[in-house]
Short mmCIF file of C-alpha atoms and ligand atoms in Angstrom, two decimals:
data_model
loop_
_atom_site.label_atom_id
_atom_site.label_comp_id
_atom_site.label_asym_id
_atom_site.label_seq_id
_atom_site.Cartn_x
_atom_site.Cartn_y
_atom_site.Cartn_z
CA MET I 1354 4.81 0.33 12.60
CA LEU I 1355 4.18 -2.01 9.67
CA SER I 1356 7.52 -3.84 9.67
CA CYS I 1357 7.49 -7.60 10.28
CA ALA I 1358 9.28 -7.16 13.63
CA THR I 1359 6.70 -4.66 14.93
CA LEU I 1360 3.83 -6.72 13.56
CA ASP I 1361 5.13 -9.70 15.52
CA THR I 1362 4.94 -7.71 18.76
CA VAL I 1363 1.24 -6.93 18.21
CA TYR I 1364 0.13 -10.43 17.24
CA ALA I 1365 -2.05 -10.53 20.37
CA LEU I 1366 -4.14 -7.69 18.93
CA ARG I 1367 -4.83 -9.53 15.69
CA ARG I 1368 -5.54 -12.78 17.53
CA ASN I 1369 -7.91 -11.11 19.95
CA GLU I 1370 -9.92 -9.38 17.20
CA LEU I 1371 -10.08 -12.53 15.10
CA ARG I 1372 -11.18 -14.72 18.00
CA GLN I 1373 -13.94 -12.21 18.75
CA MET I 1374 -15.10 -12.42 15.14
CA ILE I 1375 -15.11 -16.24 15.17
CA LYS I 1376 -16.98 -16.22 18.47
CA TYR I 1377 -19.61 -13.87 17.03
CA ILE I 1378 -20.00 -15.96 13.85
CA HIS I 1379 -20.35 -19.10 15.99
CA SER I 1380 -23.20 -17.42 17.86
CA GLN I 1381 -24.89 -16.97 14.45
CA ALA I 1382 -24.44 -20.63 13.35
CA GLY I 1383 -27.21 -21.66 10.94
CA LYS I 1384 -28.16 -18.03 10.29
CA GLN I 1385 -27.12 -15.69 7.50
CA VAL I 1386 -23.97 -13.67 8.22
CA ASN I 1387 -22.69 -10.65 6.31
CA VAL I 1388 -19.10 -11.89 6.11
CA GLY I 1389 -17.54 -8.68 4.74
CA GLN I 1390 -19.06 -6.61 7.53
CA GLN I 1391 -17.48 -8.83 10.18
CA LEU I 1392 -14.12 -8.81 8.43
CA PHE I 1393 -14.19 -5.04 8.02
CA LEU I 1394 -14.77 -4.50 11.71
CA SER I 1395 -11.97 -6.89 12.69
CA VAL I 1396 -9.41 -5.30 10.34
CA LEU I 1397 -10.46 -1.79 11.33
CA ASN I 1398 -10.14 -2.64 15.02
CA VAL I 1399 -6.67 -4.09 14.49
CA ILE I 1400 -5.51 -1.00 12.61
CA THR I 1401 -7.00 1.58 14.96
CA ASN I 1402 -5.66 -0.37 17.94
CA MET I 1403 -2.19 -0.21 16.43
CA LEU I 1404 -2.61 3.48 15.67
CA TRP I 1405 -3.89 4.77 18.96
CA GLY I 1406 -4.01 1.68 21.13
CA GLY I 1407 -6.12 1.69 24.21
CA THR I 1408 -6.97 5.39 24.04
CA VAL I 1409 -10.56 4.69 23.10
CA LYS I 1410 -12.27 2.04 25.12
CA GLY I 1411 -15.57 0.24 25.62
CA ASP I 1412 -18.71 1.75 24.15
CA GLU I 1413 -16.85 4.75 22.80
CA ARG I 1414 -14.54 2.53 20.73
CA ALA I 1415 -17.50 0.70 19.19
CA GLY I 1416 -19.09 4.05 18.33
CA VAL I 1417 -15.91 5.32 16.69
CA GLY I 1418 -15.69 2.07 14.67
CA ALA I 1419 -19.20 2.49 13.31
CA GLU I 1420 -18.56 6.12 12.43
CA PHE I 1421 -15.34 5.18 10.60
CA ARG I 1422 -17.05 2.51 8.55
CA LYS I 1423 -19.59 5.00 7.22
CA VAL I 1424 -17.02 7.67 6.46
CA ILE I 1425 -14.54 5.26 4.81
CA THR I 1426 -17.21 3.77 2.55
CA GLU I 1427 -18.33 7.24 1.47
CA ILE I 1428 -14.80 8.55 0.99
CA THR I 1429 -13.64 5.62 -1.18
CA GLY I 1430 -16.87 6.02 -3.16
CA PHE I 1431 -16.03 9.66 -3.94
CA LEU I 1432 -12.39 8.88 -4.72
CA GLY I 1433 -13.47 6.51 -7.49
CA MET I 1434 -16.32 8.59 -8.89
CA PRO I 1435 -15.72 10.00 -12.40
CA ASN I 1436 -15.51 13.77 -12.00
CA LEU I 1437 -16.37 16.06 -14.93
CA SER I 1438 -13.91 18.61 -13.55
CA ASP I 1439 -11.02 16.22 -14.35
CA PHE I 1440 -12.04 16.03 -18.01
CA TYR I 1441 -13.00 19.72 -18.41
CA PRO I 1442 -10.76 21.67 -16.01
CA GLY I 1443 -12.49 24.91 -17.09
CA LEU I 1444 -15.64 23.66 -15.36
CA ALA I 1445 -13.84 22.67 -12.16
CA ARG I 1446 -14.78 25.85 -10.28
CA PHE I 1447 -18.50 25.05 -10.76
CA ASP I 1448 -18.09 21.62 -9.12
CA LEU I 1449 -21.10 20.48 -11.18
CA GLN I 1450 -21.56 17.11 -9.41
CA GLY I 1451 -20.90 18.58 -5.98
CA ILE I 1452 -18.07 16.06 -5.46
CA GLN I 1453 -15.65 18.65 -4.10
CA LYS I 1454 -18.21 20.05 -1.69
CA LYS I 1455 -19.28 16.65 -0.38
CA SER I 1456 -15.65 15.48 -0.09
CA LYS I 1457 -14.85 18.51 2.05
CA VAL I 1458 -17.70 17.65 4.41
CA LEU I 1459 -16.37 14.08 4.70
CA ALA I 1460 -12.83 15.32 5.29
CA GLN I 1461 -14.16 17.47 8.12
CA ARG I 1462 -15.85 14.45 9.70
CA PHE I 1463 -12.58 12.52 9.50
CA ASP I 1464 -10.75 15.48 10.92
CA ALA I 1465 -13.12 15.61 13.88
CA ILE I 1466 -12.46 11.93 14.67
CA PHE I 1467 -8.67 12.42 14.55
CA GLU I 1468 -8.87 15.64 16.58
CA LYS I 1469 -10.64 13.67 19.28
CA MET I 1470 -7.98 10.93 19.32
CA ILE I 1471 -5.14 13.43 19.37
CA GLU I 1472 -6.73 15.58 22.05
CA GLN I 1473 -7.27 12.58 24.30
CA ARG I 1474 -3.67 11.57 23.84
CA ARG I 1475 -2.43 15.06 24.60
CA LEU I 1476 -4.34 15.02 27.85
CA ASN I 1477 -2.23 12.00 28.79
CA ASP I 1478 1.48 12.45 29.21
CA ILE I 1479 2.87 12.22 25.67
CA ARG I 1480 6.34 11.51 26.99
CA SER I 1481 5.27 8.26 28.57
CA GLU I 1482 6.51 5.00 27.02
CA SER I 1483 4.01 3.62 24.54
CA LYS I 1484 4.11 1.48 21.46
CA ASP I 1485 1.30 2.98 19.43
CA PHE I 1486 1.73 5.01 16.27
CA LEU I 1487 0.01 8.20 17.40
CA GLN I 1488 2.21 8.42 20.47
CA PHE I 1489 5.28 7.98 18.29
CA LEU I 1490 4.17 10.70 15.84
CA LEU I 1491 3.31 13.17 18.60
CA GLN I 1492 6.75 12.66 20.12
CA LEU I 1493 8.38 13.26 16.72
CA LYS I 1494 6.39 16.45 16.29
CA GLY I 1495 7.43 17.60 19.74
CA GLN I 1496 11.10 17.09 18.90
CA GLY I 1497 10.79 19.53 15.95
CA ASP I 1498 13.08 18.46 13.12
CA ALA I 1499 13.66 21.59 10.97
CA ARG I 1500 14.65 19.57 7.89
CA THR I 1501 11.49 17.48 7.80
CA PRO I 1502 8.93 19.31 9.92
CA LEU I 1503 5.99 17.17 10.94
CA THR I 1504 2.80 19.19 11.28
CA MET I 1505 -0.51 18.17 12.78
CA THR I 1506 -1.93 17.98 9.23
CA HIS I 1507 0.83 15.48 8.32
CA ILE I 1508 -0.04 13.39 11.36
CA LYS I 1509 -3.72 13.33 10.46
CA ALA I 1510 -2.89 12.46 6.83
CA LEU I 1511 -0.75 9.53 7.96
CA LEU I 1512 -3.50 8.24 10.23
CA MET I 1513 -5.98 8.56 7.38
CA ASP I 1514 -3.68 6.70 4.94
CA MET I 1515 -3.52 3.75 7.29
CA VAL I 1516 -7.21 3.61 8.12
CA VAL I 1517 -8.52 4.16 4.57
CA GLY I 1518 -5.68 2.26 2.82
CA GLY I 1519 -5.78 -0.78 5.07
CA SER I 1520 -9.33 -1.57 6.13
CA ASP I 1521 -11.56 -1.86 3.04
CA THR I 1522 -8.76 -3.31 0.87
CA THR I 1523 -7.98 -6.19 3.22
CA SER I 1524 -11.54 -7.08 4.21
CA ASN I 1525 -12.85 -6.96 0.60
CA THR I 1526 -10.00 -9.24 -0.50
CA VAL I 1527 -10.80 -11.91 2.11
CA GLU I 1528 -14.55 -11.65 1.44
CA PHE I 1529 -14.05 -12.07 -2.31
CA ALA I 1530 -11.66 -15.03 -1.85
CA LEU I 1531 -14.20 -16.88 0.32
CA ALA I 1532 -16.91 -16.21 -2.29
CA GLU I 1533 -14.66 -17.52 -5.10
CA MET I 1534 -13.90 -20.66 -3.07
CA MET I 1535 -17.57 -21.27 -2.27
CA ASN I 1536 -18.23 -21.33 -6.02
CA LYS I 1537 -15.32 -23.74 -6.49
CA PRO I 1538 -15.91 -26.41 -3.82
CA GLU I 1539 -12.80 -28.34 -4.92
CA VAL I 1540 -10.64 -25.31 -4.02
CA LEU I 1541 -12.40 -24.83 -0.69
CA ARG I 1542 -11.98 -28.54 0.09
CA LYS I 1543 -8.26 -28.40 -0.70
CA VAL I 1544 -7.79 -25.40 1.60
CA GLN I 1545 -9.75 -27.07 4.40
CA GLU I 1546 -7.73 -30.27 4.00
CA GLU I 1547 -4.50 -28.30 4.14
CA VAL I 1548 -5.52 -26.40 7.28
CA ASP I 1549 -6.80 -29.60 8.93
CA ARG I 1550 -3.52 -31.35 8.17
CA VAL I 1551 -1.44 -28.54 9.70
CA VAL I 1552 -3.68 -27.44 12.56
CA GLY I 1553 -5.86 -30.48 13.26
CA LYS I 1554 -9.29 -30.08 14.83
CA ASN I 1555 -8.28 -29.84 18.46
CA ARG I 1556 -6.90 -26.34 18.42
CA VAL I 1557 -7.46 -23.03 16.60
CA VAL I 1558 -5.34 -21.57 13.78
CA GLU I 1559 -2.39 -19.44 14.92
CA GLU I 1560 -0.40 -17.03 12.81
CA SER I 1561 2.62 -19.30 13.21
CA ASP I 1562 0.75 -21.87 11.05
CA ILE I 1563 0.77 -19.55 8.04
CA PRO I 1564 4.15 -20.60 6.55
CA ASN I 1565 2.82 -24.17 6.43
CA LEU I 1566 -0.18 -23.28 4.24
CA PRO I 1567 1.23 -22.98 0.70
CA TYR I 1568 -2.05 -23.74 -1.08
CA LEU I 1569 -3.87 -21.02 0.87
CA TYR I 1570 -1.03 -18.66 -0.06
CA ALA I 1571 -1.65 -19.52 -3.72
CA VAL I 1572 -5.34 -18.70 -3.16
CA MET I 1573 -4.35 -15.28 -1.85
CA LYS I 1574 -2.14 -14.57 -4.87
CA GLU I 1575 -4.83 -15.73 -7.30
CA GLN I 1576 -7.42 -13.58 -5.52
CA LEU I 1577 -5.15 -10.52 -5.80
CA ARG I 1578 -4.57 -11.27 -9.48
CA LEU I 1579 -8.21 -11.66 -10.45
CA HIS I 1580 -9.71 -9.00 -8.19
CA PRO I 1581 -6.93 -6.58 -7.14
CA ALA I 1582 -8.25 -4.43 -4.29
CA LEU I 1583 -6.96 -1.24 -5.94
CA PRO I 1584 -7.56 -1.96 -9.65
CA LEU I 1585 -5.93 1.29 -10.80
CA LEU I 1586 -3.39 1.38 -7.93
CA VAL I 1587 -3.43 4.92 -6.52
CA PRO I 1588 -3.08 7.93 -8.85
CA HIS I 1589 0.57 8.76 -9.52
CA CYS I 1590 1.83 12.18 -10.54
CA PRO I 1591 5.35 12.80 -11.90
CA SER I 1592 7.21 15.72 -10.31
CA GLU I 1593 9.13 16.18 -13.60
CA THR I 1594 8.19 15.53 -17.21
CA CYS I 1595 9.47 12.08 -18.15
CA ILE I 1596 9.34 9.46 -20.88
CA VAL I 1597 8.00 6.00 -20.14
CA GLY I 1598 7.90 3.34 -22.86
CA GLY I 1599 8.26 6.03 -25.50
CA TYR I 1600 5.36 8.15 -24.17
CA THR I 1601 5.90 11.60 -22.71
CA ILE I 1602 4.24 12.02 -19.32
CA PRO I 1603 4.04 15.75 -18.55
CA LYS I 1604 4.90 17.01 -15.07
CA GLY I 1605 1.76 17.08 -12.92
CA ALA I 1606 -0.23 14.65 -15.11
CA ARG I 1607 -2.38 12.19 -13.23
CA VAL I 1608 -1.41 8.63 -14.15
CA PHE I 1609 -3.54 5.58 -13.47
CA ILE I 1610 -2.04 2.09 -13.92
CA ASN I 1611 -4.69 -0.46 -14.88
CA VAL I 1612 -3.34 -3.42 -12.95
CA TRP I 1613 -6.75 -5.12 -13.22
CA ALA I 1614 -6.39 -5.32 -17.03
CA ILE I 1615 -2.71 -6.39 -16.84
CA HIS I 1616 -3.68 -9.22 -14.49
CA ARG I 1617 -6.19 -10.47 -17.09
CA ASP I 1618 -4.00 -10.10 -20.16
CA PRO I 1619 -4.36 -13.39 -22.09
CA SER I 1620 -0.85 -13.02 -23.51
CA ILE I 1621 0.49 -13.39 -19.94
CA TRP I 1622 -2.12 -15.53 -18.19
CA GLU I 1623 -3.70 -18.75 -19.40
CA ASN I 1624 -7.51 -18.63 -19.11
CA PRO I 1625 -7.21 -15.33 -17.24
CA SER I 1626 -10.79 -15.12 -15.98
CA ASP I 1627 -10.61 -18.53 -14.26
CA PHE I 1628 -9.97 -18.58 -10.51
CA ARG I 1629 -7.20 -21.19 -10.44
CA PRO I 1630 -4.79 -20.95 -7.46
CA GLU I 1631 -2.72 -23.82 -8.93
CA ARG I 1632 -1.12 -21.34 -11.34
CA PHE I 1633 0.76 -19.88 -8.35
CA ILE I 1634 2.04 -23.17 -6.94
CA ASP I 1635 5.80 -23.37 -7.44
CA SER I 1636 5.61 -20.35 -9.73
CA LYS I 1637 7.92 -17.40 -10.24
CA TRP I 1638 5.24 -14.81 -9.38
CA ASP I 1639 5.54 -12.71 -6.26
CA TYR I 1640 4.12 -9.28 -5.42
CA SER I 1641 7.36 -7.52 -4.57
CA GLY I 1642 6.67 -5.02 -7.37
CA ASN I 1643 9.57 -6.17 -9.54
CA ASP I 1644 7.42 -7.75 -12.24
CA PHE I 1645 5.07 -5.48 -14.17
CA ASN I 1646 2.86 -8.42 -15.13
CA TYR I 1647 1.79 -9.02 -11.51
CA PHE I 1648 1.87 -6.23 -8.94
CA PRO I 1649 -1.32 -6.02 -6.82
CA PHE I 1650 0.49 -3.95 -4.17
CA GLY I 1651 2.03 -1.52 -6.69
CA SER I 1652 5.74 -1.01 -7.22
CA GLY I 1653 8.65 1.25 -6.41
CA ARG I 1654 8.75 4.07 -3.90
CA ARG I 1655 4.99 4.18 -3.37
CA ILE I 1656 4.47 0.42 -3.08
CA CYS I 1657 1.91 -0.53 -0.43
CA ALA I 1658 3.29 0.13 3.03
CA GLY I 1659 1.01 -2.51 4.55
CA THR I 1660 1.86 -5.60 2.45
CA ALA I 1661 3.15 -7.61 5.42
CA MET I 1662 0.10 -6.75 7.48
CA ALA I 1663 -2.31 -7.47 4.59
CA GLU I 1664 -0.66 -10.86 4.09
CA ARG I 1665 -0.96 -11.78 7.75
CA MET I 1666 -4.55 -10.59 8.08
CA PHE I 1667 -5.62 -12.35 4.88
CA MET I 1668 -3.99 -15.69 5.67
CA PHE I 1669 -4.93 -15.69 9.35
CA SER I 1670 -8.57 -14.70 8.87
CA LEU I 1671 -9.33 -16.87 5.83
CA ALA I 1672 -7.62 -19.91 7.39
CA SER I 1673 -9.64 -19.35 10.59
CA LEU I 1674 -12.94 -18.87 8.72
CA VAL I 1675 -12.66 -22.11 6.72
CA HIS I 1676 -11.12 -24.12 9.55
CA SER I 1677 -13.86 -23.14 12.00
CA PHE I 1678 -16.86 -23.33 9.65
CA ASP I 1679 -18.36 -24.85 6.55
CA TRP I 1680 -20.10 -22.23 4.45
CA LYS I 1681 -23.19 -22.31 2.23
CA THR I 1682 -25.72 -19.89 0.78
CA ALA I 1683 -29.37 -19.79 1.91
CA ASP I 1684 -30.72 -21.02 -1.44
CA GLY I 1685 -27.77 -23.29 -2.29
CA ASP I 1686 -27.18 -21.27 -5.47
CA ASN I 1687 -23.86 -20.09 -6.85
CA ILE I 1688 -22.63 -16.75 -5.55
CA ASP I 1689 -22.72 -13.71 -7.82
CA LEU I 1690 -19.06 -12.76 -8.30
CA ALA I 1691 -19.67 -9.48 -10.14
CA GLU I 1692 -17.25 -6.69 -9.25
CA LYS I 1693 -18.11 -3.16 -8.24
CA PHE I 1694 -15.50 -0.77 -9.58
CA GLY I 1695 -14.27 2.26 -7.75
CA ILE I 1696 -10.89 3.29 -6.41
CA VAL I 1697 -11.38 0.20 -4.22
CA LEU I 1698 -12.76 -2.90 -5.95
CA LYS I 1699 -15.36 -4.89 -4.05
CA LYS I 1700 -18.08 -7.46 -4.58
CA LYS I 1701 -21.16 -5.92 -6.15
CA THR I 1702 -23.40 -7.81 -3.74
CA PRO I 1703 -22.08 -8.47 -0.24
CA LEU I 1704 -21.30 -12.08 0.65
CA VAL I 1705 -24.06 -13.27 2.94
CA ALA I 1706 -23.51 -16.91 3.91
CA ILE I 1707 -24.53 -19.47 6.54
CA PRO I 1708 -21.77 -20.89 8.77
CA THR I 1709 -21.86 -24.40 10.22
CA PRO I 1710 -19.29 -25.10 12.95
CA ARG I 1711 -16.89 -27.91 11.98
CA LEU I 1712 -14.68 -28.16 15.07
CA SER I 1713 -15.70 -30.84 17.54
CA ASP I 1714 -15.24 -28.86 20.76
CA ALA I 1715 -17.46 -25.80 21.32
CA SER I 1716 -14.83 -24.34 23.67
CA LEU I 1717 -12.66 -23.66 20.59
CA TYR I 1718 -15.13 -20.93 19.64
CA THR I 1719 -15.02 -18.99 22.89
C1 HEM O 272 -5.12 -6.72 0.40
C2 HEM O 272 -4.77 -5.62 0.99
C3 HEM O 272 -4.07 -4.46 0.35
C4 HEM O 272 -3.83 -4.19 -0.98
C5 HEM O 272 -4.21 -5.01 -2.19
C6 HEM O 272 -3.11 -2.92 -1.02
C7 HEM O 272 -2.67 -2.33 -2.19
C8 HEM O 272 -2.04 -1.09 -2.25
C9 HEM O 272 -1.64 -0.43 -3.47
C10 HEM O 272 -1.86 -0.99 -4.88
C11 HEM O 272 -1.09 0.75 -3.13
C12 HEM O 272 -0.55 1.81 -4.11
C13 HEM O 272 0.81 1.42 -4.64
C14 HEM O 272 1.19 2.14 -5.88
O1 HEM O 272 0.42 2.95 -6.40
O2 HEM O 272 2.28 1.87 -6.42
C15 HEM O 272 -1.12 0.86 -1.69
C16 HEM O 272 -0.64 1.91 -0.96
C17 HEM O 272 -0.66 1.99 0.42
N1 HEM O 272 -1.13 1.02 1.30
FE1 HEM O 272 -1.93 -0.76 0.78
N2 HEM O 272 -2.93 -2.46 0.25
C18 HEM O 272 -3.49 -3.36 1.13
C19 HEM O 272 -3.50 -3.30 2.52
C20 HEM O 272 -2.90 -2.30 3.25
C21 HEM O 272 -2.82 -2.28 4.71
C22 HEM O 272 -3.32 -3.37 5.64
C23 HEM O 272 -2.22 -1.10 5.04
C24 HEM O 272 -1.86 -0.54 6.42
C25 HEM O 272 -2.45 -0.76 7.53
C26 HEM O 272 -1.91 -0.39 3.81
C27 HEM O 272 -1.29 0.84 3.75
C28 HEM O 272 -0.96 1.49 2.58
C29 HEM O 272 -0.35 2.81 2.55
C30 HEM O 272 0.03 3.67 3.77
C31 HEM O 272 -0.15 3.12 1.19
C32 HEM O 272 0.46 4.39 0.61
C33 HEM O 272 1.96 4.16 0.43
C34 HEM O 272 2.67 5.40 -0.14
O3 HEM O 272 2.04 6.16 -0.85
O4 HEM O 272 3.87 5.55 0.13
N3 HEM O 272 -2.34 -1.16 2.76
N4 HEM O 272 -1.70 -0.29 -1.17
#
């Protein structure tokens, strides 16, 4: 579902969601817009559309989106919360902070949403031709492979991975990048000049423009270096005791990789806390996971499954946002770029900014 070839076939979904977002922001011209909120909704809609397509429509779809947003925010909050039970396993059964209990309630809410999707799909003919992910998984389950049995719990877990792993990460990354650029007008100007040169002002940005935007690509890499969406990657757990760099990692230990600190190591990066996309122009850095000095999407077997989608959504949405609008804050002040740590890193204060349309023809916003 997340391969480049499949992503190409569902470009219309991404385009449609993005155009709706731009249209909405245009309707708010001159007013304050919560940029992250808009981005979150667009990314979530793209992902859920790819997962279960047109199963949920109209008002119901909007309702499900709102419910997801609440649950995802709460669930990522709990995932990153320090839990006394991890440090004192003897106390785990008392669940002193109530994290286990509250997480179970959230998991049940998630479960109810997925049950609803799956039930609706079952009511339809699951043998019919369809391109969405849920249909594909239900068919696999029906075929019953004894070697790798796929249970309903597996299906729900996969759906949850995509929704939780893809929505907040991508939208926070774009929101943060726009905030960084607003504080560095010379960077924002360079990106706008690049997009104007490639796209002009008489049409809107298309995904096919992305390969022609190398400076914006450098902005994305710099954003992922300075504020990696998953600062500790996801917890890893060796299935056998092993030795890494001379340290013994016991079987079952929970291992966190502090990619945030590696990306700011002054022995690797010059002026590491500066947002300077130029460092990625014509550079050797990529995020394929082969270099342990720069790996915002992780590495190895568990590397992010959605890298290609994240790249497309980031480039497409940020290019569209700065091509369609100029951005400023209400008081003209610099934006607070403080980070809020959790399993997912985000801006401490949401980016609220005022858009001013910059394309000459209003029909380009419809
Ligand atoms: C800027 C956006 C994103 C960033 C920075 C990001 C980063 C990551 C990282 C660091 C991991 C863990 C890798 C490891 O521990 O080695 C991961 C896993 C994962 N990501 Fe992403 N991700 C992003 C967007 C997405 C999107 C859009 C999707 C799908 C729609 C997605 C799906 C997944 C999945 C399914 C996994 C688990 C892979 C596995 O365990 O095999 N991610 N991501």
